[in-house]
mmCIF file with all atom_site columns, C-alpha atoms in Angstrom:
data_model
loop_
_atom_site.group_PDB
_atom_site.id
_atom_site.type_symbol
_atom_site.label_atom_id
_atom_site.label_alt_id
_atom_site.label_comp_id
_atom_site.label_asym_id
_atom_site.label_entity_id
_atom_site.label_seq_id
_atom_site.pdbx_PDB_ins_code
_atom_site.Cartn_x
_atom_site.Cartn_y
_atom_site.Cartn_z
_atom_site.occupancy
_atom_site.B_iso_or_equiv
_atom_site.pdbx_formal_charge
_atom_site.auth_seq_id
_atom_site.auth_comp_id
_atom_site.auth_asym_id
_atom_site.auth_atom_id
_atom_site.pdbx_PDB_model_num
ATOM 1   C CA . UNK A 1 1   ? -89.209  157.024 91.791 1.00 0.00 ? 1   UNK A CA 1
ATOM 2   C CA . UNK A 1 2   ? -87.208  159.416 89.510 1.00 0.00 ? 2   UNK A CA 1
ATOM 3   C CA . UNK A 1 3   ? -89.340  161.681 87.236 1.00 0.00 ? 3   UNK A CA 1
ATOM 4   C CA . UNK A 1 4   ? -88.229  163.758 84.454 1.00 0.00 ? 4   UNK A CA 1
ATOM 5   C CA . UNK A 1 5   ? -90.098  166.950 83.584 1.00 0.00 ? 5   UNK A CA 1
ATOM 6   C CA . UNK A 1 6   ? -90.081  167.745 79.713 1.00 0.00 ? 6   UNK A CA 1
ATOM 7   C CA . UNK A 1 7   ? -91.280  170.915 78.088 1.00 0.00 ? 7   UNK A CA 1
ATOM 8   C CA . UNK A 1 8   ? -93.019  172.246 76.208 1.00 0.00 ? 8   UNK A CA 1
ATOM 9   C CA . UNK A 1 9   ? -94.955  169.132 75.699 1.00 0.00 ? 9   UNK A CA 1
ATOM 10  C CA . UNK A 1 10  ? -95.962  170.425 71.920 1.00 0.00 ? 10  UNK A CA 1
ATOM 11  C CA . UNK A 1 11  ? -94.500  172.752 69.528 1.00 0.00 ? 11  UNK A CA 1
ATOM 12  C CA . UNK A 1 12  ? -95.918  174.568 66.396 1.00 0.00 ? 12  UNK A CA 1
ATOM 13  C CA . UNK A 1 13  ? -93.010  175.927 64.249 1.00 0.00 ? 13  UNK A CA 1
ATOM 14  C CA . UNK A 1 14  ? -92.426  177.460 60.834 1.00 0.00 ? 14  UNK A CA 1
ATOM 15  C CA . UNK A 1 15  ? -90.053  176.085 58.589 1.00 0.00 ? 15  UNK A CA 1
ATOM 16  C CA . UNK A 1 16  ? -86.358  177.469 59.210 1.00 0.00 ? 16  UNK A CA 1
ATOM 17  C CA . UNK A 1 17  ? -86.842  178.573 62.842 1.00 0.00 ? 17  UNK A CA 1
ATOM 18  C CA . UNK A 1 18  ? -84.867  177.193 65.826 1.00 0.00 ? 18  UNK A CA 1
ATOM 19  C CA . UNK A 1 19  ? -86.355  174.824 68.502 1.00 0.00 ? 19  UNK A CA 1
ATOM 20  C CA . UNK A 1 20  ? -85.511  174.601 72.016 1.00 0.00 ? 20  UNK A CA 1
ATOM 21  C CA . UNK A 1 21  ? -86.919  171.953 74.478 1.00 0.00 ? 21  UNK A CA 1
ATOM 22  C CA . UNK A 1 22  ? -85.626  170.963 77.892 1.00 0.00 ? 22  UNK A CA 1
ATOM 23  C CA . UNK A 1 23  ? -85.845  168.277 80.858 1.00 0.00 ? 23  UNK A CA 1
ATOM 24  C CA . UNK A 1 24  ? -85.393  168.820 84.441 1.00 0.00 ? 24  UNK A CA 1
ATOM 25  C CA . UNK A 1 25  ? -85.531  166.595 87.192 1.00 0.00 ? 25  UNK A CA 1
ATOM 26  C CA . UNK A 1 26  ? -84.958  166.828 91.144 1.00 0.00 ? 26  UNK A CA 1
ATOM 27  C CA . UNK A 1 27  ? -82.670  163.808 90.974 1.00 0.00 ? 27  UNK A CA 1
ATOM 28  C CA . UNK A 1 28  ? -79.261  163.671 89.460 1.00 0.00 ? 28  UNK A CA 1
ATOM 29  C CA . UNK A 1 29  ? -78.304  161.766 86.469 1.00 0.00 ? 29  UNK A CA 1
ATOM 30  C CA . UNK A 1 30  ? -75.021  160.309 85.037 1.00 0.00 ? 30  UNK A CA 1
ATOM 31  C CA . UNK A 1 31  ? -76.180  160.108 81.395 1.00 0.00 ? 31  UNK A CA 1
ATOM 32  C CA . UNK A 1 32  ? -78.704  162.178 79.569 1.00 0.00 ? 32  UNK A CA 1
ATOM 33  C CA . UNK A 1 33  ? -79.929  160.890 76.383 1.00 0.00 ? 33  UNK A CA 1
ATOM 34  C CA . UNK A 1 34  ? -82.156  162.435 73.410 1.00 0.00 ? 34  UNK A CA 1
ATOM 35  C CA . UNK A 1 35  ? -84.178  160.392 71.289 1.00 0.00 ? 35  UNK A CA 1
ATOM 36  C CA . UNK A 1 36  ? -86.570  161.232 68.191 1.00 0.00 ? 36  UNK A CA 1
ATOM 37  C CA . UNK A 1 37  ? -89.547  159.238 67.395 1.00 0.00 ? 37  UNK A CA 1
ATOM 38  C CA . UNK A 1 38  ? -90.993  159.214 63.988 1.00 0.00 ? 38  UNK A CA 1
ATOM 39  C CA . UNK A 1 39  ? -94.810  158.286 63.560 1.00 0.00 ? 39  UNK A CA 1
ATOM 40  C CA . UNK A 1 40  ? -95.264  154.547 63.067 1.00 0.00 ? 40  UNK A CA 1
ATOM 41  C CA . UNK A 1 41  ? -91.518  154.206 64.453 1.00 0.00 ? 41  UNK A CA 1
ATOM 42  C CA . UNK A 1 42  ? -89.633  153.358 67.502 1.00 0.00 ? 42  UNK A CA 1
ATOM 43  C CA . UNK A 1 43  ? -87.440  156.152 69.037 1.00 0.00 ? 43  UNK A CA 1
ATOM 44  C CA . UNK A 1 44  ? -84.044  156.475 67.564 1.00 0.00 ? 44  UNK A CA 1
ATOM 45  C CA . UNK A 1 45  ? -81.222  157.777 69.721 1.00 0.00 ? 45  UNK A CA 1
ATOM 46  C CA . UNK A 1 46  ? -79.757  161.253 68.517 1.00 0.00 ? 46  UNK A CA 1
ATOM 47  C CA . UNK A 1 47  ? -77.369  162.346 71.042 1.00 0.00 ? 47  UNK A CA 1
ATOM 48  C CA . UNK A 1 48  ? -75.883  160.922 74.364 1.00 0.00 ? 48  UNK A CA 1
ATOM 49  C CA . UNK A 1 49  ? -74.188  163.267 76.867 1.00 0.00 ? 49  UNK A CA 1
ATOM 50  C CA . UNK A 1 50  ? -72.057  161.703 79.590 1.00 0.00 ? 50  UNK A CA 1
ATOM 51  C CA . UNK A 1 51  ? -70.430  164.501 81.623 1.00 0.00 ? 51  UNK A CA 1
ATOM 52  C CA . UNK A 1 52  ? -71.906  167.370 83.303 1.00 0.00 ? 52  UNK A CA 1
ATOM 53  C CA . UNK A 1 53  ? -71.297  170.578 81.359 1.00 0.00 ? 53  UNK A CA 1
ATOM 54  C CA . UNK A 1 54  ? -70.937  168.441 78.098 1.00 0.00 ? 54  UNK A CA 1
ATOM 55  C CA . UNK A 1 55  ? -72.297  170.202 74.584 1.00 0.00 ? 55  UNK A CA 1
ATOM 56  C CA . UNK A 1 56  ? -72.658  167.995 71.775 1.00 0.00 ? 56  UNK A CA 1
ATOM 57  C CA . UNK A 1 57  ? -73.736  168.406 68.220 1.00 0.00 ? 57  UNK A CA 1
ATOM 58  C CA . UNK A 1 58  ? -75.283  166.073 65.882 1.00 0.00 ? 58  UNK A CA 1
ATOM 59  C CA . UNK A 1 59  ? -75.572  167.986 62.520 1.00 0.00 ? 59  UNK A CA 1
ATOM 60  C CA . UNK A 1 60  ? -78.335  170.903 63.191 1.00 0.00 ? 60  UNK A CA 1
ATOM 61  C CA . UNK A 1 61  ? -78.815  169.305 66.630 1.00 0.00 ? 61  UNK A CA 1
ATOM 62  C CA . UNK A 1 62  ? -77.030  170.580 69.752 1.00 0.00 ? 62  UNK A CA 1
ATOM 63  C CA . UNK A 1 63  ? -77.709  169.065 73.416 1.00 0.00 ? 63  UNK A CA 1
ATOM 64  C CA . UNK A 1 64  ? -76.228  170.051 76.627 1.00 0.00 ? 64  UNK A CA 1
ATOM 65  C CA . UNK A 1 65  ? -75.952  168.164 79.822 1.00 0.00 ? 65  UNK A CA 1
ATOM 66  C CA . UNK A 1 66  ? -76.704  170.810 82.594 1.00 0.00 ? 66  UNK A CA 1
ATOM 67  C CA . UNK A 1 67  ? -73.836  171.571 85.176 1.00 0.00 ? 67  UNK A CA 1
ATOM 68  C CA . UNK A 1 68  ? -76.196  170.472 88.146 1.00 0.00 ? 68  UNK A CA 1
ATOM 69  C CA . UNK A 1 69  ? -76.573  166.957 86.465 1.00 0.00 ? 69  UNK A CA 1
ATOM 70  C CA . UNK A 1 70  ? -80.518  167.677 87.057 1.00 0.00 ? 70  UNK A CA 1
ATOM 71  C CA . UNK A 1 71  ? -81.266  169.036 83.367 1.00 0.00 ? 71  UNK A CA 1
ATOM 72  C CA . UNK A 1 72  ? -80.527  168.972 79.605 1.00 0.00 ? 72  UNK A CA 1
ATOM 73  C CA . UNK A 1 73  ? -81.665  170.632 76.997 1.00 0.00 ? 73  UNK A CA 1
ATOM 74  C CA . UNK A 1 74  ? -81.918  169.993 73.171 1.00 0.00 ? 74  UNK A CA 1
ATOM 75  C CA . UNK A 1 75  ? -81.836  172.567 70.187 1.00 0.00 ? 75  UNK A CA 1
ATOM 76  C CA . UNK A 1 76  ? -82.821  172.043 66.716 1.00 0.00 ? 76  UNK A CA 1
ATOM 77  C CA . UNK A 1 77  ? -81.671  174.945 64.173 1.00 0.00 ? 77  UNK A CA 1
ATOM 78  C CA . UNK A 1 78  ? -82.981  175.857 60.873 1.00 0.00 ? 78  UNK A CA 1
ATOM 79  C CA . UNK A 1 79  ? -86.013  173.360 61.285 1.00 0.00 ? 79  UNK A CA 1
ATOM 80  C CA . UNK A 1 80  ? -87.244  171.390 58.251 1.00 0.00 ? 80  UNK A CA 1
ATOM 81  C CA . UNK A 1 81  ? -90.483  169.243 57.592 1.00 0.00 ? 81  UNK A CA 1
ATOM 82  C CA . UNK A 1 82  ? -88.565  166.197 58.313 1.00 0.00 ? 82  UNK A CA 1
ATOM 83  C CA . UNK A 1 83  ? -88.038  167.247 61.795 1.00 0.00 ? 83  UNK A CA 1
ATOM 84  C CA . UNK A 1 84  ? -91.584  166.456 62.626 1.00 0.00 ? 84  UNK A CA 1
ATOM 85  C CA . UNK A 1 85  ? -91.958  163.806 65.461 1.00 0.00 ? 85  UNK A CA 1
ATOM 86  C CA . UNK A 1 86  ? -91.644  163.304 69.140 1.00 0.00 ? 86  UNK A CA 1
ATOM 87  C CA . UNK A 1 87  ? -88.205  164.315 70.907 1.00 0.00 ? 87  UNK A CA 1
ATOM 88  C CA . UNK A 1 88  ? -87.800  162.201 74.205 1.00 0.00 ? 88  UNK A CA 1
ATOM 89  C CA . UNK A 1 89  ? -85.444  162.878 76.898 1.00 0.00 ? 89  UNK A CA 1
ATOM 90  C CA . UNK A 1 90  ? -83.892  160.141 79.179 1.00 0.00 ? 90  UNK A CA 1
ATOM 91  C CA . UNK A 1 91  ? -81.891  160.276 82.256 1.00 0.00 ? 91  UNK A CA 1
ATOM 92  C CA . UNK A 1 92  ? -79.520  157.303 83.235 1.00 0.00 ? 92  UNK A CA 1
ATOM 93  C CA . UNK A 1 93  ? -78.961  156.754 87.020 1.00 0.00 ? 93  UNK A CA 1
ATOM 94  C CA . UNK A 1 94  ? -77.985  153.514 89.219 1.00 0.00 ? 94  UNK A CA 1
ATOM 95  C CA . UNK A 1 95  ? -78.726  151.449 86.124 1.00 0.00 ? 95  UNK A CA 1
ATOM 96  C CA . UNK A 1 96  ? -82.360  152.905 85.856 1.00 0.00 ? 96  UNK A CA 1
ATOM 97  C CA . UNK A 1 97  ? -83.228  154.631 82.559 1.00 0.00 ? 97  UNK A CA 1
ATOM 98  C CA . UNK A 1 98  ? -86.353  157.414 83.233 1.00 0.00 ? 98  UNK A CA 1
ATOM 99  C CA . UNK A 1 99  ? -87.767  158.915 80.116 1.00 0.00 ? 99  UNK A CA 1
ATOM 100 C CA . UNK A 1 100 ? -89.455  162.126 79.907 1.00 0.00 ? 100 UNK A CA 1
ATOM 101 C CA . UNK A 1 101 ? -93.231  162.381 78.324 1.00 0.00 ? 101 UNK A CA 1
ATOM 102 C CA . UNK A 1 102 ? -91.887  163.764 74.947 1.00 0.00 ? 102 UNK A CA 1
ATOM 103 C CA . UNK A 1 103 ? -92.161  167.054 73.106 1.00 0.00 ? 103 UNK A CA 1
ATOM 104 C CA . UNK A 1 104 ? -94.310  166.609 69.900 1.00 0.00 ? 104 UNK A CA 1
ATOM 105 C CA . UNK A 1 105 ? -92.831  168.999 67.108 1.00 0.00 ? 105 UNK A CA 1
ATOM 106 C CA . UNK A 1 106 ? -94.771  170.058 64.125 1.00 0.00 ? 106 UNK A CA 1
ATOM 107 C CA . UNK A 1 107 ? -92.937  172.002 61.325 1.00 0.00 ? 107 UNK A CA 1
ATOM 108 C CA . UNK A 1 108 ? -95.146  174.258 59.332 1.00 0.00 ? 108 UNK A CA 1
ATOM 109 C CA . UNK A 1 109 ? -94.394  174.868 55.826 1.00 0.00 ? 109 UNK A CA 1
ATOM 110 C CA . UNK B 2 1   ? -84.409  141.998 57.652 1.00 0.00 ? 1   UNK B CA 1
ATOM 111 C CA . UNK B 2 2   ? -82.210  144.383 59.826 1.00 0.00 ? 2   UNK B CA 1
ATOM 112 C CA . UNK B 2 3   ? -82.320  145.975 63.140 1.00 0.00 ? 3   UNK B CA 1
ATOM 113 C CA . UNK B 2 4   ? -85.243  145.021 65.567 1.00 0.00 ? 4   UNK B CA 1
ATOM 114 C CA . UNK B 2 5   ? -88.528  143.768 63.972 1.00 0.00 ? 5   UNK B CA 1
ATOM 115 C CA . UNK B 2 6   ? -91.889  143.584 65.932 1.00 0.00 ? 6   UNK B CA 1
ATOM 116 C CA . UNK B 2 7   ? -95.093  141.579 64.630 1.00 0.00 ? 7   UNK B CA 1
ATOM 117 C CA . UNK B 2 8   ? -97.763  142.284 64.239 1.00 0.00 ? 8   UNK B CA 1
ATOM 118 C CA . UNK B 2 9   ? -97.938  146.170 63.883 1.00 0.00 ? 9   UNK B CA 1
ATOM 119 C CA . UNK B 2 10  ? -101.082 146.471 64.625 1.00 0.00 ? 10  UNK B CA 1
ATOM 120 C CA . UNK B 2 11  ? -103.223 144.377 67.044 1.00 0.00 ? 11  UNK B CA 1
ATOM 121 C CA . UNK B 2 12  ? -107.098 144.593 68.147 1.00 0.00 ? 12  UNK B CA 1
ATOM 122 C CA . UNK B 2 13  ? -108.314 142.229 70.771 1.00 0.00 ? 13  UNK B CA 1
ATOM 123 C CA . UNK B 2 14  ? -111.086 141.610 73.080 1.00 0.00 ? 14  UNK B CA 1
ATOM 124 C CA . UNK B 2 15  ? -110.900 141.454 76.891 1.00 0.00 ? 15  UNK B CA 1
ATOM 125 C CA . UNK B 2 16  ? -111.272 137.404 76.637 1.00 0.00 ? 16  UNK B CA 1
ATOM 126 C CA . UNK B 2 17  ? -108.595 136.671 73.969 1.00 0.00 ? 17  UNK B CA 1
ATOM 127 C CA . UNK B 2 18  ? -105.286 135.307 74.130 1.00 0.00 ? 18  UNK B CA 1
ATOM 128 C CA . UNK B 2 19  ? -102.468 136.841 71.834 1.00 0.00 ? 19  UNK B CA 1
ATOM 129 C CA . UNK B 2 20  ? -98.624  137.113 71.446 1.00 0.00 ? 20  UNK B CA 1
ATOM 130 C CA . UNK B 2 21  ? -96.381  139.813 70.454 1.00 0.00 ? 21  UNK B CA 1
ATOM 131 C CA . UNK B 2 22  ? -93.279  139.026 68.889 1.00 0.00 ? 22  UNK B CA 1
ATOM 132 C CA . UNK B 2 23  ? -90.122  140.875 68.453 1.00 0.00 ? 23  UNK B CA 1
ATOM 133 C CA . UNK B 2 24  ? -86.846  139.572 66.920 1.00 0.00 ? 24  UNK B CA 1
ATOM 134 C CA . UNK B 2 25  ? -83.409  141.545 66.733 1.00 0.00 ? 25  UNK B CA 1
ATOM 135 C CA . UNK B 2 26  ? -80.837  141.038 63.839 1.00 0.00 ? 26  UNK B CA 1
ATOM 136 C CA . UNK B 2 27  ? -78.079  142.963 65.550 1.00 0.00 ? 27  UNK B CA 1
ATOM 137 C CA . UNK B 2 28  ? -76.408  140.143 67.812 1.00 0.00 ? 28  UNK B CA 1
ATOM 138 C CA . UNK B 2 29  ? -77.333  141.862 70.995 1.00 0.00 ? 29  UNK B CA 1
ATOM 139 C CA . UNK B 2 30  ? -77.589  139.718 74.397 1.00 0.00 ? 30  UNK B CA 1
ATOM 140 C CA . UNK B 2 31  ? -80.503  142.077 76.348 1.00 0.00 ? 31  UNK B CA 1
ATOM 141 C CA . UNK B 2 32  ? -83.866  142.714 75.204 1.00 0.00 ? 32  UNK B CA 1
ATOM 142 C CA . UNK B 2 33  ? -86.630  144.744 76.412 1.00 0.00 ? 33  UNK B CA 1
ATOM 143 C CA . UNK B 2 34  ? -90.496  145.257 76.586 1.00 0.00 ? 34  UNK B CA 1
ATOM 144 C CA . UNK B 2 35  ? -91.533  148.986 77.000 1.00 0.00 ? 35  UNK B CA 1
ATOM 145 C CA . UNK B 2 36  ? -95.241  150.221 77.294 1.00 0.00 ? 36  UNK B CA 1
ATOM 146 C CA . UNK B 2 37  ? -95.938  153.709 75.455 1.00 0.00 ? 37  UNK B CA 1
ATOM 147 C CA . UNK B 2 38  ? -99.148  155.354 76.286 1.00 0.00 ? 38  UNK B CA 1
ATOM 148 C CA . UNK B 2 39  ? -100.152 158.834 74.764 1.00 0.00 ? 39  UNK B CA 1
ATOM 149 C CA . UNK B 2 40  ? -98.178  161.870 76.351 1.00 0.00 ? 40  UNK B CA 1
ATOM 150 C CA . UNK B 2 41  ? -96.901  159.519 79.139 1.00 0.00 ? 41  UNK B CA 1
ATOM 151 C CA . UNK B 2 42  ? -93.267  158.604 79.459 1.00 0.00 ? 42  UNK B CA 1
ATOM 152 C CA . UNK B 2 43  ? -91.988  155.153 78.276 1.00 0.00 ? 43  UNK B CA 1
ATOM 153 C CA . UNK B 2 44  ? -92.715  152.589 80.589 1.00 0.00 ? 44  UNK B CA 1
ATOM 154 C CA . UNK B 2 45  ? -90.111  149.438 81.068 1.00 0.00 ? 45  UNK B CA 1
ATOM 155 C CA . UNK B 2 46  ? -91.915  146.523 81.617 1.00 0.00 ? 46  UNK B CA 1
ATOM 156 C CA . UNK B 2 47  ? -89.360  143.476 81.366 1.00 0.00 ? 47  UNK B CA 1
ATOM 157 C CA . UNK B 2 48  ? -85.977  143.211 80.884 1.00 0.00 ? 48  UNK B CA 1
ATOM 158 C CA . UNK B 2 49  ? -83.976  140.062 79.634 1.00 0.00 ? 49  UNK B CA 1
ATOM 159 C CA . UNK B 2 50  ? -80.273  139.718 79.738 1.00 0.00 ? 50  UNK B CA 1
ATOM 160 C CA . UNK B 2 51  ? -78.666  136.287 78.180 1.00 0.00 ? 51  UNK B CA 1
ATOM 161 C CA . UNK B 2 52  ? -82.263  134.847 78.039 1.00 0.00 ? 52  UNK B CA 1
ATOM 162 C CA . UNK B 2 53  ? -82.940  135.354 81.721 1.00 0.00 ? 53  UNK B CA 1
ATOM 163 C CA . UNK B 2 54  ? -85.517  137.633 83.098 1.00 0.00 ? 54  UNK B CA 1
ATOM 164 C CA . UNK B 2 55  ? -83.607  140.234 85.281 1.00 0.00 ? 55  UNK B CA 1
ATOM 165 C CA . UNK B 2 56  ? -86.422  142.983 85.704 1.00 0.00 ? 56  UNK B CA 1
ATOM 166 C CA . UNK B 2 57  ? -89.812  142.926 86.170 1.00 0.00 ? 57  UNK B CA 1
ATOM 167 C CA . UNK B 2 58  ? -91.203  146.454 86.794 1.00 0.00 ? 58  UNK B CA 1
ATOM 168 C CA . UNK B 2 59  ? -94.528  145.332 88.822 1.00 0.00 ? 59  UNK B CA 1
ATOM 169 C CA . UNK B 2 60  ? -96.360  144.434 85.357 1.00 0.00 ? 60  UNK B CA 1
ATOM 170 C CA . UNK B 2 61  ? -99.624  142.547 85.817 1.00 0.00 ? 61  UNK B CA 1
ATOM 171 C CA . UNK B 2 62  ? -99.552  138.938 85.312 1.00 0.00 ? 62  UNK B CA 1
ATOM 172 C CA . UNK B 2 63  ? -102.023 139.202 82.443 1.00 0.00 ? 63  UNK B CA 1
ATOM 173 C CA . UNK B 2 64  ? -98.438  140.224 80.694 1.00 0.00 ? 64  UNK B CA 1
ATOM 174 C CA . UNK B 2 65  ? -96.180  137.302 80.509 1.00 0.00 ? 65  UNK B CA 1
ATOM 175 C CA . UNK B 2 66  ? -92.912  137.570 78.462 1.00 0.00 ? 66  UNK B CA 1
ATOM 176 C CA . UNK B 2 67  ? -91.005  134.835 76.940 1.00 0.00 ? 67  UNK B CA 1
ATOM 177 C CA . UNK B 2 68  ? -87.286  134.758 75.634 1.00 0.00 ? 68  UNK B CA 1
ATOM 178 C CA . UNK B 2 69  ? -86.722  131.500 74.154 1.00 0.00 ? 69  UNK B CA 1
ATOM 179 C CA . UNK B 2 70  ? -83.140  132.597 72.662 1.00 0.00 ? 70  UNK B CA 1
ATOM 180 C CA . UNK B 2 71  ? -80.974  136.047 72.577 1.00 0.00 ? 71  UNK B CA 1
ATOM 181 C CA . UNK B 2 72  ? -82.671  136.968 69.305 1.00 0.00 ? 72  UNK B CA 1
ATOM 182 C CA . UNK B 2 73  ? -86.501  136.669 69.981 1.00 0.00 ? 73  UNK B CA 1
ATOM 183 C CA . UNK B 2 74  ? -88.707  137.894 72.742 1.00 0.00 ? 74  UNK B CA 1
ATOM 184 C CA . UNK B 2 75  ? -92.468  137.416 73.090 1.00 0.00 ? 75  UNK B CA 1
ATOM 185 C CA . UNK B 2 76  ? -95.256  138.947 75.036 1.00 0.00 ? 76  UNK B CA 1
ATOM 186 C CA . UNK B 2 77  ? -98.180  136.859 75.842 1.00 0.00 ? 77  UNK B CA 1
ATOM 187 C CA . UNK B 2 78  ? -101.250 138.722 76.543 1.00 0.00 ? 78  UNK B CA 1
ATOM 188 C CA . UNK B 2 79  ? -104.408 137.127 77.946 1.00 0.00 ? 79  UNK B CA 1
ATOM 189 C CA . UNK B 2 80  ? -107.813 138.845 79.558 1.00 0.00 ? 80  UNK B CA 1
ATOM 190 C CA . UNK B 2 81  ? -106.211 142.537 78.967 1.00 0.00 ? 81  UNK B CA 1
ATOM 191 C CA . UNK B 2 82  ? -108.435 145.475 79.951 1.00 0.00 ? 82  UNK B CA 1
ATOM 192 C CA . UNK B 2 83  ? -109.053 148.558 77.885 1.00 0.00 ? 83  UNK B CA 1
ATOM 193 C CA . UNK B 2 84  ? -106.410 150.793 79.662 1.00 0.00 ? 84  UNK B CA 1
ATOM 194 C CA . UNK B 2 85  ? -103.795 148.230 78.387 1.00 0.00 ? 85  UNK B CA 1
ATOM 195 C CA . UNK B 2 86  ? -104.137 149.635 75.046 1.00 0.00 ? 86  UNK B CA 1
ATOM 196 C CA . UNK B 2 87  ? -101.027 151.255 73.937 1.00 0.00 ? 87  UNK B CA 1
ATOM 197 C CA . UNK B 2 88  ? -97.782  150.858 72.050 1.00 0.00 ? 88  UNK B CA 1
ATOM 198 C CA . UNK B 2 89  ? -95.754  148.082 72.963 1.00 0.00 ? 89  UNK B CA 1
ATOM 199 C CA . UNK B 2 90  ? -92.199  148.615 72.113 1.00 0.00 ? 90  UNK B CA 1
ATOM 200 C CA . UNK B 2 91  ? -89.163  146.101 72.017 1.00 0.00 ? 91  UNK B CA 1
ATOM 201 C CA . UNK B 2 92  ? -85.701  147.153 72.069 1.00 0.00 ? 92  UNK B CA 1
ATOM 202 C CA . UNK B 2 93  ? -82.422  145.193 72.082 1.00 0.00 ? 93  UNK B CA 1
ATOM 203 C CA . UNK B 2 94  ? -78.804  146.285 73.470 1.00 0.00 ? 94  UNK B CA 1
ATOM 204 C CA . UNK B 2 95  ? -75.271  144.778 73.777 1.00 0.00 ? 95  UNK B CA 1
ATOM 205 C CA . UNK B 2 96  ? -73.558  144.160 76.841 1.00 0.00 ? 96  UNK B CA 1
ATOM 206 C CA . UNK B 2 97  ? -74.507  144.532 80.649 1.00 0.00 ? 97  UNK B CA 1
ATOM 207 C CA . UNK B 2 98  ? -78.205  145.605 80.798 1.00 0.00 ? 98  UNK B CA 1
ATOM 208 C CA . UNK B 2 99  ? -77.583  147.260 84.225 1.00 0.00 ? 99  UNK B CA 1
ATOM 209 C CA . UNK B 2 100 ? -75.181  150.093 82.817 1.00 0.00 ? 100 UNK B CA 1
ATOM 210 C CA . UNK B 2 101 ? -76.289  152.059 79.802 1.00 0.00 ? 101 UNK B CA 1
ATOM 211 C CA . UNK B 2 102 ? -75.706  150.647 76.368 1.00 0.00 ? 102 UNK B CA 1
ATOM 212 C CA . UNK B 2 103 ? -77.575  152.026 73.536 1.00 0.00 ? 103 UNK B CA 1
ATOM 213 C CA . UNK B 2 104 ? -81.098  150.434 73.073 1.00 0.00 ? 104 UNK B CA 1
ATOM 214 C CA . UNK B 2 105 ? -82.300  150.178 69.470 1.00 0.00 ? 105 UNK B CA 1
ATOM 215 C CA . UNK B 2 106 ? -85.987  150.071 69.374 1.00 0.00 ? 106 UNK B CA 1
ATOM 216 C CA . UNK B 2 107 ? -88.476  148.361 66.994 1.00 0.00 ? 107 UNK B CA 1
ATOM 217 C CA . UNK B 2 108 ? -91.304  150.169 65.444 1.00 0.00 ? 108 UNK B CA 1
ATOM 218 C CA . UNK B 2 109 ? -93.901  148.887 67.935 1.00 0.00 ? 109 UNK B CA 1
ATOM 219 C CA . UNK B 2 110 ? -97.035  146.892 68.115 1.00 0.00 ? 110 UNK B CA 1
ATOM 220 C CA . UNK B 2 111 ? -100.035 149.154 68.351 1.00 0.00 ? 111 UNK B CA 1
ATOM 221 C CA . UNK B 2 112 ? -102.655 147.300 70.627 1.00 0.00 ? 112 UNK B CA 1
ATOM 222 C CA . UNK B 2 113 ? -106.215 148.101 71.249 1.00 0.00 ? 113 UNK B CA 1
ATOM 223 C CA . UNK B 2 114 ? -108.206 146.386 73.640 1.00 0.00 ? 114 UNK B CA 1
ATOM 224 C CA . UNK B 2 115 ? -111.964 146.563 73.377 1.00 0.00 ? 115 UNK B CA 1
#
C-alpha cells in the first residue's frame, strides 16, 4: 500500500523560531493535507493542497504541494507555545487517505 | 453539543470483557469513520460508513464490530480484545461521497487500554 515518510519524528524548538517538517512518498498523490492534533483531542485540518506546486498559507503556517506530487512540506513561522502538538501529513489518491506518522513539536519558552 | 463527540474518553478493559465505544456527530454529515491511532504510527482507517451502510472494512479483526444505526451515531463493539489493541480510537465524519475527499472532522477519541 501507499506509505508516507514524515520527518522529523520530533522537534524541540525555542519560542519564536521557525519550524519546517515534510512528508515524502514514492507514490503520487492528488491532494495533500496537514493536520494538527492537540493533546487529548482529535486531529484538526490546518491546510489542504489540491494542485502540484501550490503554496498555501494559513496565518503563520505555510504548506506546499511538491511539484512531483510525491512530497509536501509545512512551515510554521515565529512559533508560540500553543503550537505544541502533533502535526500529521496525509495524502489522497484513488479515494484512499494515507497518513504520515506525525511530527511531535515541543516549543520551549 | 457541537462537532463530533465520543464516549467514553478513557476505557480500561480486560481481555474477556465486552464494551462499546460511541460516537455522535452533530454536523449533519452522511459519512462516518473509525480510525485506530497507535503511538508514533500513522492513523489506520478501520471502517467507513456512508449513508449508514458499511463501505469499507480494512481487514479489521472480527473482535471489532461496528454499528451505524443512523447517520448521526456510530458504535464500535469490542470483545475479547488483545493488549496490542490498546490505542486511541478516533471517530470522524464528513459530508458527501466518502470515496472522494471531503474534509473529515474528528472527535477527541477514546483512549483504550486492554489489560
